[in-house]
Coordinates of C-alpha atoms in Angstrom, one line a residue:
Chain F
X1386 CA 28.2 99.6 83.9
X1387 CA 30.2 101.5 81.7
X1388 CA 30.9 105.1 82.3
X1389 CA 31.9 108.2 79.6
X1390 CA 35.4 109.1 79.9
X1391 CA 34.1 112.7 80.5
X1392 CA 32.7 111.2 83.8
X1393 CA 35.9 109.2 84.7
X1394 CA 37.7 112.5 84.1
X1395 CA 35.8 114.2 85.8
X1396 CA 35.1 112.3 89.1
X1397 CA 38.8 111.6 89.0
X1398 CA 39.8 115.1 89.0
X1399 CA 37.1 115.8 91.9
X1400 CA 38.3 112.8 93.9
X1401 CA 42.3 113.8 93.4
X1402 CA 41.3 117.8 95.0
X1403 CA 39.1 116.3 97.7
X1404 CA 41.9 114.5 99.0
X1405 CA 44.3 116.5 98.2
X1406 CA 42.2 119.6 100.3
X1407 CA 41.9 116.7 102.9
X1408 CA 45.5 116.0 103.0
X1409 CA 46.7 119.6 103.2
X1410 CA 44.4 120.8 105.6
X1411 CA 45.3 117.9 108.1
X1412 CA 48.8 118.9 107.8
X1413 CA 48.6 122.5 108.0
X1414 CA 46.4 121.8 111.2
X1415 CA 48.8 119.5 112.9
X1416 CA 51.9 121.0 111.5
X1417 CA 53.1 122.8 114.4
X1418 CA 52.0 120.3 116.9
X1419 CA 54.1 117.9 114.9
X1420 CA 57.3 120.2 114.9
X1421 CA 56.9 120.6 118.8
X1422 CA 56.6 116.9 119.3
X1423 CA 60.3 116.7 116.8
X1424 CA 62.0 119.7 119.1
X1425 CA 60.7 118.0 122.4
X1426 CA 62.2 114.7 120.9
X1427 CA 65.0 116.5 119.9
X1428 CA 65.7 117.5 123.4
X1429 CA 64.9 114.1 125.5
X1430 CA 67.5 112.7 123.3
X1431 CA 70.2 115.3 124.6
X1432 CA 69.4 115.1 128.1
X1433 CA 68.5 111.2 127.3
X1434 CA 72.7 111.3 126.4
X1435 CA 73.1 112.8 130.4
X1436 CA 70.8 111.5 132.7
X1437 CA 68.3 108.8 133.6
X1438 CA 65.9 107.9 130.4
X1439 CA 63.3 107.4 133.6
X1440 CA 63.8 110.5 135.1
X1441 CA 62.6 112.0 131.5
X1442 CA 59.8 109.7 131.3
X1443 CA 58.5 110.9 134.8
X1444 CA 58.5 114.9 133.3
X1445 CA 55.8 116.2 131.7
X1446 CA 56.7 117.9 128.4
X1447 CA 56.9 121.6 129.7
X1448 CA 59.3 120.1 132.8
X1449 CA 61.9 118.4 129.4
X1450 CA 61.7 122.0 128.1
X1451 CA 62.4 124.1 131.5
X1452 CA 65.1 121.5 132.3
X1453 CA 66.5 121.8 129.4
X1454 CA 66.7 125.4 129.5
X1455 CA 68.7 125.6 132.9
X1456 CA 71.2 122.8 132.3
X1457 CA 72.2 122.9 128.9
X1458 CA 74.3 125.7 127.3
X1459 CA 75.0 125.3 123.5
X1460 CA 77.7 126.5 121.0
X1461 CA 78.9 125.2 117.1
X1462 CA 82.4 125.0 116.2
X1463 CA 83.8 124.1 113.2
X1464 CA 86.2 121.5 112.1
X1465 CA 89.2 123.0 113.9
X1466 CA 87.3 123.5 117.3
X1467 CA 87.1 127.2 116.7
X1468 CA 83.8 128.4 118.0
X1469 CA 81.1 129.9 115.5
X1470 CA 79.6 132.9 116.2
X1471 CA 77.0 133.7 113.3
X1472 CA 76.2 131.3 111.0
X1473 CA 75.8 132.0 107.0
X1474 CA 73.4 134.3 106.7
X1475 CA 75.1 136.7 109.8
X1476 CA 72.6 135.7 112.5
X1477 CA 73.4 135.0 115.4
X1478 CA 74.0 131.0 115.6
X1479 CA 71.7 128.5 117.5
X1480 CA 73.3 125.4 118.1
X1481 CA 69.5 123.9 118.1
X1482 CA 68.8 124.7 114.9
X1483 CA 71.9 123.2 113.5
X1484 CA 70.6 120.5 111.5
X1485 CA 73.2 117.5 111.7
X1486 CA 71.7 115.9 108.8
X1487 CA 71.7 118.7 106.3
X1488 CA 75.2 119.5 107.6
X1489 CA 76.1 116.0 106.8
X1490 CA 76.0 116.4 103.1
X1491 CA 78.8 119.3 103.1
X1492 CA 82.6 118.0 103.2
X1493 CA 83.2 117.1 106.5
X1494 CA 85.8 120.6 107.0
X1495 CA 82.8 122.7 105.8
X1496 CA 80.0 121.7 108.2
X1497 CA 78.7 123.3 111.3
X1498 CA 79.5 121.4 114.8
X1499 CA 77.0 121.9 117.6
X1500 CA 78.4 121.4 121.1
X1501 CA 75.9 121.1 124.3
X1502 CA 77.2 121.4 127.4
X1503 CA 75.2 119.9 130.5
X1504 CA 76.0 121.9 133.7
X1505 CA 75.4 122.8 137.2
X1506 CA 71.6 124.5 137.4
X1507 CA 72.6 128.0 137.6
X1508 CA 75.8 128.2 136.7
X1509 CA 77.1 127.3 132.9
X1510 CA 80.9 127.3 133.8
X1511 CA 80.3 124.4 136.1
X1512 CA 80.2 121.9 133.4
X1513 CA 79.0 118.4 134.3
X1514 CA 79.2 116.8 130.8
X1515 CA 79.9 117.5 126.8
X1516 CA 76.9 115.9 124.5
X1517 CA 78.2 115.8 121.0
X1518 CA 75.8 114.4 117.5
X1519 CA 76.6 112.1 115.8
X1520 CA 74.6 111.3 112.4
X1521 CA 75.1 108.5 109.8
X1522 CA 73.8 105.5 108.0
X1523 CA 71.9 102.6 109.0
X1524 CA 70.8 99.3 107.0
X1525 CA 67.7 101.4 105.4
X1526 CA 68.1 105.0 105.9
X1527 CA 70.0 107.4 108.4
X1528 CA 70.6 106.9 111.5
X1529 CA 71.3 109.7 114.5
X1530 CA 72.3 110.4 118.2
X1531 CA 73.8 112.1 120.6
X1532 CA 77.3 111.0 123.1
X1533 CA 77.6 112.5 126.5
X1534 CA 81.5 112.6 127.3
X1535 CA 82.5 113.5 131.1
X1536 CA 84.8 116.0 131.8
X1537 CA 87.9 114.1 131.4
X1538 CA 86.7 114.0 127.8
X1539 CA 87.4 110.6 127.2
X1540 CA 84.6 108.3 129.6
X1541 CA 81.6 108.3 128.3
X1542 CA 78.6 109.3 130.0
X1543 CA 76.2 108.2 128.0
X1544 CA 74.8 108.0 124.5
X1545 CA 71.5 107.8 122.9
X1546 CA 70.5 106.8 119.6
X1547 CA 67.7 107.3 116.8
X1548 CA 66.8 106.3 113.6
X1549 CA 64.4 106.7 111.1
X1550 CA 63.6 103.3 109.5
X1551 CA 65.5 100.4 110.5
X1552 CA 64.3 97.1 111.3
X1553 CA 61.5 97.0 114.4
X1554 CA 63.1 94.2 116.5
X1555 CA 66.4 94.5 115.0
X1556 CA 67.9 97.3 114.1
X1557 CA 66.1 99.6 115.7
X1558 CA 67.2 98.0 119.0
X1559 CA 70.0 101.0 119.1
X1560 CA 66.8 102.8 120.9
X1561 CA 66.3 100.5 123.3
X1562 CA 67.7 101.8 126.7
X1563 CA 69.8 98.4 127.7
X1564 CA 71.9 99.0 124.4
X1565 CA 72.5 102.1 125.0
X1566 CA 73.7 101.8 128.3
X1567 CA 76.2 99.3 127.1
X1568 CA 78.1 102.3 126.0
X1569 CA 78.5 103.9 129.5
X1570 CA 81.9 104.5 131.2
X1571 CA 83.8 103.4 127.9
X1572 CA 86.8 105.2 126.8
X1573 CA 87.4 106.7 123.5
X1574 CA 91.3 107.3 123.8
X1575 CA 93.5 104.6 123.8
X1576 CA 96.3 104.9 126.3
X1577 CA 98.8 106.9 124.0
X1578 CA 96.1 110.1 123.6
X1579 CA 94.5 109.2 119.7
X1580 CA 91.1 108.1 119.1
X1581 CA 89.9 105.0 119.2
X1582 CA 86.0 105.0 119.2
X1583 CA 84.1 102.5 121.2
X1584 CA 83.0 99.4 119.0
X1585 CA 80.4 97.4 119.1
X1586 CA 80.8 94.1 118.2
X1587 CA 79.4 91.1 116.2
X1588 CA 77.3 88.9 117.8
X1589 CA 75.5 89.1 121.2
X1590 CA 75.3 87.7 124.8
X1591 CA 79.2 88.5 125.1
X1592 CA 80.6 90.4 127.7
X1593 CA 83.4 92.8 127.4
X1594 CA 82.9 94.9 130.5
X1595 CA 87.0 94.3 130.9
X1596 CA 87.5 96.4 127.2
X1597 CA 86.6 99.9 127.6
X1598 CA 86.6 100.0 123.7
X1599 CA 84.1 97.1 122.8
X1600 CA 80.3 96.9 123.5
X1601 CA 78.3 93.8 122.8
X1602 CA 77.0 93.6 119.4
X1603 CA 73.1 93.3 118.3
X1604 CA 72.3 90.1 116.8
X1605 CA 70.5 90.0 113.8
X1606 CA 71.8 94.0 112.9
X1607 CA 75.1 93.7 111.9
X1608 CA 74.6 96.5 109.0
X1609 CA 73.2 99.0 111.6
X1610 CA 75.8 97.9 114.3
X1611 CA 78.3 98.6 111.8
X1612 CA 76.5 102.5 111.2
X1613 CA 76.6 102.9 114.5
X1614 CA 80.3 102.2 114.9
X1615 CA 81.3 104.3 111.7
X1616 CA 78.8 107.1 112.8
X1617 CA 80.4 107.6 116.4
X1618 CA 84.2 107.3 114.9
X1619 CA 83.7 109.7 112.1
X1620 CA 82.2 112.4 114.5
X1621 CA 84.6 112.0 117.4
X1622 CA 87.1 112.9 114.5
X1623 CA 85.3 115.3 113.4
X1624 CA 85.3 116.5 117.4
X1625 CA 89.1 115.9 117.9
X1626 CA 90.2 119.7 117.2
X1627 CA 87.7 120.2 119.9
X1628 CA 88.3 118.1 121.9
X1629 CA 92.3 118.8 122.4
X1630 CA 91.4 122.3 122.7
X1631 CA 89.2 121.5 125.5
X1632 CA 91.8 119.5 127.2
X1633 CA 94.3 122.0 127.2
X1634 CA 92.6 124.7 128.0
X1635 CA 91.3 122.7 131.1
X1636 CA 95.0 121.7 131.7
X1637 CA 95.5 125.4 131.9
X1638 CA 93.0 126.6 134.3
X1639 CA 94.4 123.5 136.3
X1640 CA 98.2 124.8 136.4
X1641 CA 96.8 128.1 137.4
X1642 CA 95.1 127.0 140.2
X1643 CA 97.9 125.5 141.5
Chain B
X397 CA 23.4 107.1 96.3
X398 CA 20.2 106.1 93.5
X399 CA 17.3 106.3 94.9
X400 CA 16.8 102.5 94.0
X401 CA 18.3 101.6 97.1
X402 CA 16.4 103.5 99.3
X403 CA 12.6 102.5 97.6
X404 CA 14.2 98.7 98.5
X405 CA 14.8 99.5 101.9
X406 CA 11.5 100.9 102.6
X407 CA 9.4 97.7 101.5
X408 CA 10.9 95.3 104.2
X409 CA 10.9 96.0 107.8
X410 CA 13.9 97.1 108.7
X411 CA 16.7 95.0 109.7
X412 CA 18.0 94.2 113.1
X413 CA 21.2 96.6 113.9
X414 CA 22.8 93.6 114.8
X415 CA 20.9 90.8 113.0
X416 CA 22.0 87.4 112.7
X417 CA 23.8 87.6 109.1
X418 CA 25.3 91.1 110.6
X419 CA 26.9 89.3 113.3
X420 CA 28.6 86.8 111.0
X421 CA 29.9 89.9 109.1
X422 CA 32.1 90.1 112.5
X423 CA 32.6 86.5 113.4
X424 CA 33.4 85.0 110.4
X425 CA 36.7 86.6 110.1
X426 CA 38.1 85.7 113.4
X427 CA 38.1 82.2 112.6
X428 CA 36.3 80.6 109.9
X429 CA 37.2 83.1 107.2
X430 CA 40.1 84.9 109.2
X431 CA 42.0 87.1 106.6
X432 CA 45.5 85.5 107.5
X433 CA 45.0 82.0 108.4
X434 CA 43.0 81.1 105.9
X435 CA 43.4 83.9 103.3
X436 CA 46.6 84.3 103.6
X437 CA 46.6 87.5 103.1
X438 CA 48.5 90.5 105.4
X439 CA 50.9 88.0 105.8
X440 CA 54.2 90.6 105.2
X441 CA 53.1 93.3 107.9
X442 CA 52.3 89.7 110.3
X443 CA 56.0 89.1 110.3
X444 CA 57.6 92.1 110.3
X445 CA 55.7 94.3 113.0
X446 CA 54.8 91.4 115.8
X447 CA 58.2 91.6 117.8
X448 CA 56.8 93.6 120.6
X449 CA 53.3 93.8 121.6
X450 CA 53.1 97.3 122.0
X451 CA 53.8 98.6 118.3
X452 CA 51.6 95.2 117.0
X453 CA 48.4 96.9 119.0
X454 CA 49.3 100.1 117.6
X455 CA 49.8 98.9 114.3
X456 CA 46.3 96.8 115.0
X457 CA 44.4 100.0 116.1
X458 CA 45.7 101.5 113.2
X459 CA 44.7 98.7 109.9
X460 CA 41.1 98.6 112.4
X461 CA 40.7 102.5 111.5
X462 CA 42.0 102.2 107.8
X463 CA 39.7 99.1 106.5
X464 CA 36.5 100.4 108.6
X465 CA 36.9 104.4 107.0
X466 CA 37.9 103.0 103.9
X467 CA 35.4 100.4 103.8
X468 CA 32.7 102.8 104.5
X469 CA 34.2 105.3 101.9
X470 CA 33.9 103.2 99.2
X471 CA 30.8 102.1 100.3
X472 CA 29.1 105.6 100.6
X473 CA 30.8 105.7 96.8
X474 CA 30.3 102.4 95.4
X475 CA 27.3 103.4 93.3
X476 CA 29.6 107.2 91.6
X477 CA 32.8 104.9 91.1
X478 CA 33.4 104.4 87.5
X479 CA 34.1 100.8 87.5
X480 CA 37.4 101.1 84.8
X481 CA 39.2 102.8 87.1
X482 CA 38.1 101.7 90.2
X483 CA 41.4 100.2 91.4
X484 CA 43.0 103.6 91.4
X485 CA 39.7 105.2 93.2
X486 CA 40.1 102.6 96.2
X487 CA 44.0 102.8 96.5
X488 CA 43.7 107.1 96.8
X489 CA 41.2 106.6 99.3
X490 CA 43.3 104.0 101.2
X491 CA 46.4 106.0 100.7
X492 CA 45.2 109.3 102.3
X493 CA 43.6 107.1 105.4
X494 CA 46.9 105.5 106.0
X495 CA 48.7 109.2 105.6
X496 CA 46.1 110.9 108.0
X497 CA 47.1 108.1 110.5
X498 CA 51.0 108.6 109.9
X499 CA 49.9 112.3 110.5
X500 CA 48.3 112.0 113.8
X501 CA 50.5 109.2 115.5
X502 CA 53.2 112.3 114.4
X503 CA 51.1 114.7 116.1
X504 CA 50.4 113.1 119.5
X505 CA 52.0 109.7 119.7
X506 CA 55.8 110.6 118.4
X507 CA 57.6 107.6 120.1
X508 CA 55.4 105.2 117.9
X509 CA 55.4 106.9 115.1
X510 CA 59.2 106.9 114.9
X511 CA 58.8 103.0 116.2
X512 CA 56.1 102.5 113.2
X513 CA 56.5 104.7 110.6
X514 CA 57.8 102.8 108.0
X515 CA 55.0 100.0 108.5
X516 CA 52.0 102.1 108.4
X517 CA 53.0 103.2 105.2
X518 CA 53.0 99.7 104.1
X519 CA 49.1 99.6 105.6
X520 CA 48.6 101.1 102.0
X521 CA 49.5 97.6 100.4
X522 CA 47.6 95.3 103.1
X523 CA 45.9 93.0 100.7
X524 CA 43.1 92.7 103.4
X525 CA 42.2 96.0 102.9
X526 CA 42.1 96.0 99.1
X527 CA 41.0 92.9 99.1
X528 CA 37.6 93.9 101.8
X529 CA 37.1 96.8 99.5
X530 CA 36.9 94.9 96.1
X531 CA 35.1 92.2 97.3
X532 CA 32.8 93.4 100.0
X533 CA 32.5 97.3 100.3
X534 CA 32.0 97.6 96.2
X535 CA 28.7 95.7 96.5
X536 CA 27.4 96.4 99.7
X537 CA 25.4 99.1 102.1
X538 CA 27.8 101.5 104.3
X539 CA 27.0 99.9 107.6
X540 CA 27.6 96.2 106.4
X541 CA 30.5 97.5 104.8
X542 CA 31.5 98.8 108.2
X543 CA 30.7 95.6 109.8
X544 CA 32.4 93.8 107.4
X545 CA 35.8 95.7 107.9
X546 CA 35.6 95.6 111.6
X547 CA 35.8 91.8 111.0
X548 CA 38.5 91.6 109.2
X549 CA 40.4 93.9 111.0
X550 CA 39.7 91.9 114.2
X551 CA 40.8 88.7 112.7
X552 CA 44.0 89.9 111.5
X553 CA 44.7 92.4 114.7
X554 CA 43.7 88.9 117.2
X555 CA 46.6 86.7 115.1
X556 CA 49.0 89.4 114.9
X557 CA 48.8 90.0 118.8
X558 CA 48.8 86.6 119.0
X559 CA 51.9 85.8 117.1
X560 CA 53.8 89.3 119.1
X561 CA 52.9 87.8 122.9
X562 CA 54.5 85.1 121.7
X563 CA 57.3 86.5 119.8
X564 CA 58.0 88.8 122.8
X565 CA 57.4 86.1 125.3
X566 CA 60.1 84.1 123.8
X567 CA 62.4 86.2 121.9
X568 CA 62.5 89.1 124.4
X569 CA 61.7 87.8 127.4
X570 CA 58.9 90.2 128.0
X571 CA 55.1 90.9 127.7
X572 CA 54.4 94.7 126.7
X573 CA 57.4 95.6 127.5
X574 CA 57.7 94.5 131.5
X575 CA 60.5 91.8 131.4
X576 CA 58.2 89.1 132.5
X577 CA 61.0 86.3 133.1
X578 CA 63.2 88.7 135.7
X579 CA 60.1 89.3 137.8
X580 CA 59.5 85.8 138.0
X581 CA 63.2 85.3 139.0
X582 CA 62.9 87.7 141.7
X583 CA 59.6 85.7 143.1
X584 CA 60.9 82.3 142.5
X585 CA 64.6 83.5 143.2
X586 CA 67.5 84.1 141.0
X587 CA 68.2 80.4 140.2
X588 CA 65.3 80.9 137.9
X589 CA 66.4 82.0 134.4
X590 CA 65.4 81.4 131.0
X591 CA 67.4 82.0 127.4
X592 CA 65.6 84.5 125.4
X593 CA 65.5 82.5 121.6
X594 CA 66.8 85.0 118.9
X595 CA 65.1 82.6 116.5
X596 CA 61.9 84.4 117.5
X597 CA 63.3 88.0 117.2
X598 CA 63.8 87.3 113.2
X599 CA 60.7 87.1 111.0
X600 CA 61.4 83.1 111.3
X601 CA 60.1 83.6 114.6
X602 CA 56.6 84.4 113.3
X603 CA 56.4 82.2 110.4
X604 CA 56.9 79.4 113.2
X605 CA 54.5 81.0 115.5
X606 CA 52.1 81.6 112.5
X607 CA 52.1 77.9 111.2
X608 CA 51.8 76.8 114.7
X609 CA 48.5 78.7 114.8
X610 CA 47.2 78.1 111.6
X611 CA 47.8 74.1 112.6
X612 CA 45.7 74.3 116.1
X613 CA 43.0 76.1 114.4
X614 CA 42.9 73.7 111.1
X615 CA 42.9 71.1 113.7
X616 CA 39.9 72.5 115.5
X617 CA 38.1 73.5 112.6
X618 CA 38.7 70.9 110.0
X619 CA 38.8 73.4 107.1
X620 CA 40.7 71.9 104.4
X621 CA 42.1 73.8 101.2
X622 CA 40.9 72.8 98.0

């Protein structure tokens, strides 16, 4: 059967705004149920840096949010560890809405550093933890997380990563909870006070509990291993300013309580 | 829809809702005519998504909803479709199925759709379901057509399972996720280990696993390729 191109036009063009209406509609409808499912994602990853991943499993969404309100406080500094009040357009500045990715694309002095601090319910100055992002590049696209320091600023508490498309099986082992926890109670100082990043390694099945600056590797994902490795250096030097400042200021409130 | 069809339907009692040619709409696929052991087709999304069970049954539910609502699509269609273009008709109506599912597994299931997202995309270029709606759905009533996908996503969702309980079993050391050989270590006691095989992990794993299948049932069937 063959058909006029008038027709072919023509049911073409009513095909393409059928599904194009279809299309739209379906994402203006679940639009803002998708954007709460990113922010409550957003924040089981910070908490999932701090505390049990069961523990989040076991709350029901509204319990990730409440929690999240009373233990974390938030602030952005900037490349020198000076804290930002107002971001660009004057408002006041939300470290939550500091998107690590778009800031990623600015030079590395220029961008905007969110800092949440996990603390005693009730009381903000009681700090039980740092969580810093990190953001970078995977095998096929970026790659993200967030790393928990303690309050000696140099063990690490925990970390959690995301991703958005590496390898099922592979790569995107980073999520999985038993690589992650490789990370805990490494050190990111080496013994004379400079930076010196926890690495992970190639290979897998080896065990470097006796290094606090080498995690096992993931077989099979040497690319994203590597991402991962360049991801959590670049940001812990991007956090150093902070980070000193930090220290002394807790050296400080030390000598004055003696 | 000409009214040709309908005046057809009318002379001959109707047909059984699940007749006997209906049923082997269904059945054929899972074995005899299964989409990737004897088609060969699907094969790329077979190897990449079947580490873990749990993302291959999403992934399974998933191609199950895109051939049967595309199938019937194009059937409800088949007689409006201008046949020169007909390529490009099928693939916009696969395409926006296979977004609507990224959208919803967005929506309400967020952990798989950051797990999957990458490979339902790819649901878009599953030769099975192009291949269903050329050669089936194009010529066929809505329901058979339905039928018809069913069966073919069945055949392809059993093997890929199949392939991922495997792949998991033996390359992860689990089944859905529960780490199957520690909780036999602490029945049995903790002498009891077992290697997990990283061969299994890499899409080697399932071309193994795959020609391991395709061999029993070849075996069991006798089919033969001409």
């Amino acid at each position: 059967m063959q058909q006029s191109n008038a027709y072919i036009i023509i049911f073409s063009v009513i095909l393409t705004v059928v599904l194009g209406l279809l299309l739209s509609g379906t994402s203006q409808v679940l639009g803002p149920m998708q954007r709460k499912a990113e922010e409550l994602d957003t924040k089981k990853q910070i908490l999932g840096a701090v505390i049990d991943a069961d523990q989040i499993k076991a709350m029901k969404p509204d319990e990730v949010l409440s929690f999240y309100e009373n233990r974390i406080a938030s602030k952005v500094v900037d490349i020198n560890g000076n804290i930002l009040e107002k971001d660009a357009d004057g408002n006041p500045m939300v470290a939550e809405k500091v998107n690590v990715g778009k800031n990623y694309k600015m030079p590395a002095d220029k961008r905007m550093y969110p800092v949440f601090i996990f603390h005693a319910e009730g009381n903000p100055d009681e700090v039980e933890s740092y969580v810093f992002p990190v953001y970078g590049a995977g095998l096929w696209d970026e790659i993200w997380g967030y790393l928990a320091l303690q309050t000696d600023l140099n063990t690490i508490e925990g970390v959690t990563f995301s991703h958005k498309g590496e390898t099922p099986g592979l790569g995107a082992r980073i999520t999985a909870l038993n690589v992650q926890q490789r990370y805990q109670g490494k050190e990111i100082f080496d013994g004379s006070g400079n930076i010196q990043s926890v690495v992970m390694q190639k290979g897998e099945g080896k065990d470097y509990s006796s290094d606090p600056h080498k995690v096992d590797g993931l077989s099979g994902a040497t690319i994203t291993a590597n991402g991962v490795n360049d991801m959590i250096k670049n940001y812990l030097q991007h956090y150093s300013a902070f980070l000193e400042k930090q220290k002394s200021s807790q050296k400080t409130e030390m000598a004055s309580l003696n | 829809m000409s009214t040709e069809t309908t005046v057809a339907e009318v002379k001959k009692p109707a047909e059984a809702l699940l007749s006997k040619r209906r049923k082997k709409l269904i059945s054929d696929p899972l074995v005899d005519d299964n989409p990737i052991t004897i088609q060969v087709l699907g094969i790329c999304s077979a190897l990449a998504v079947t580490t873990q069970l749990q993302p291959t049954l999403v992934m399974a539910i998933s191609v199950i909803f895109v051939i049967v609502m595309a199938n019937l699509t194009i059937s409800l269609m088949r007689n409006t479709i201008p046949t020169r273009v007909r390529i490009i008709v099928q693939l916009a109506v696969v395409a926006t199925l296979v977004t609507l599912v990224s959208e919803f597994l967005k929506a309400f299931a967020f952990d798989m759709y950051k797990e999957l997202s990458v490979f339902v995309g790819l649901i878009i270029t599953n030769c099975i379901v192009m291949g269903r709606l050329e050669a089936f759905a194009l010529g066929n009533k809505p329901y058979d057509s339905i039928l018809d996908g069913f069966g073919s996503a069945l055949g392809y969702s059993w093997i890929i399972l199949a392939v991922a309980f495997f792949r998991e079993l033996l390359g992860s050391g689990s089944v859905f996720g529960v780490p199957v050989y520690d909780t036999l270590a602490g029945f049995i006691g903790d002498d009891f280990s077992f290697a997990t095989n990283g061969l299994m992990v890499s899409p080697v794993g399932a071309f193994i696993i795959l020609g391991l299948i395709i061999w029993v049932q070849r075996t069991k069937t006798g089919y033969v390729e001409h």
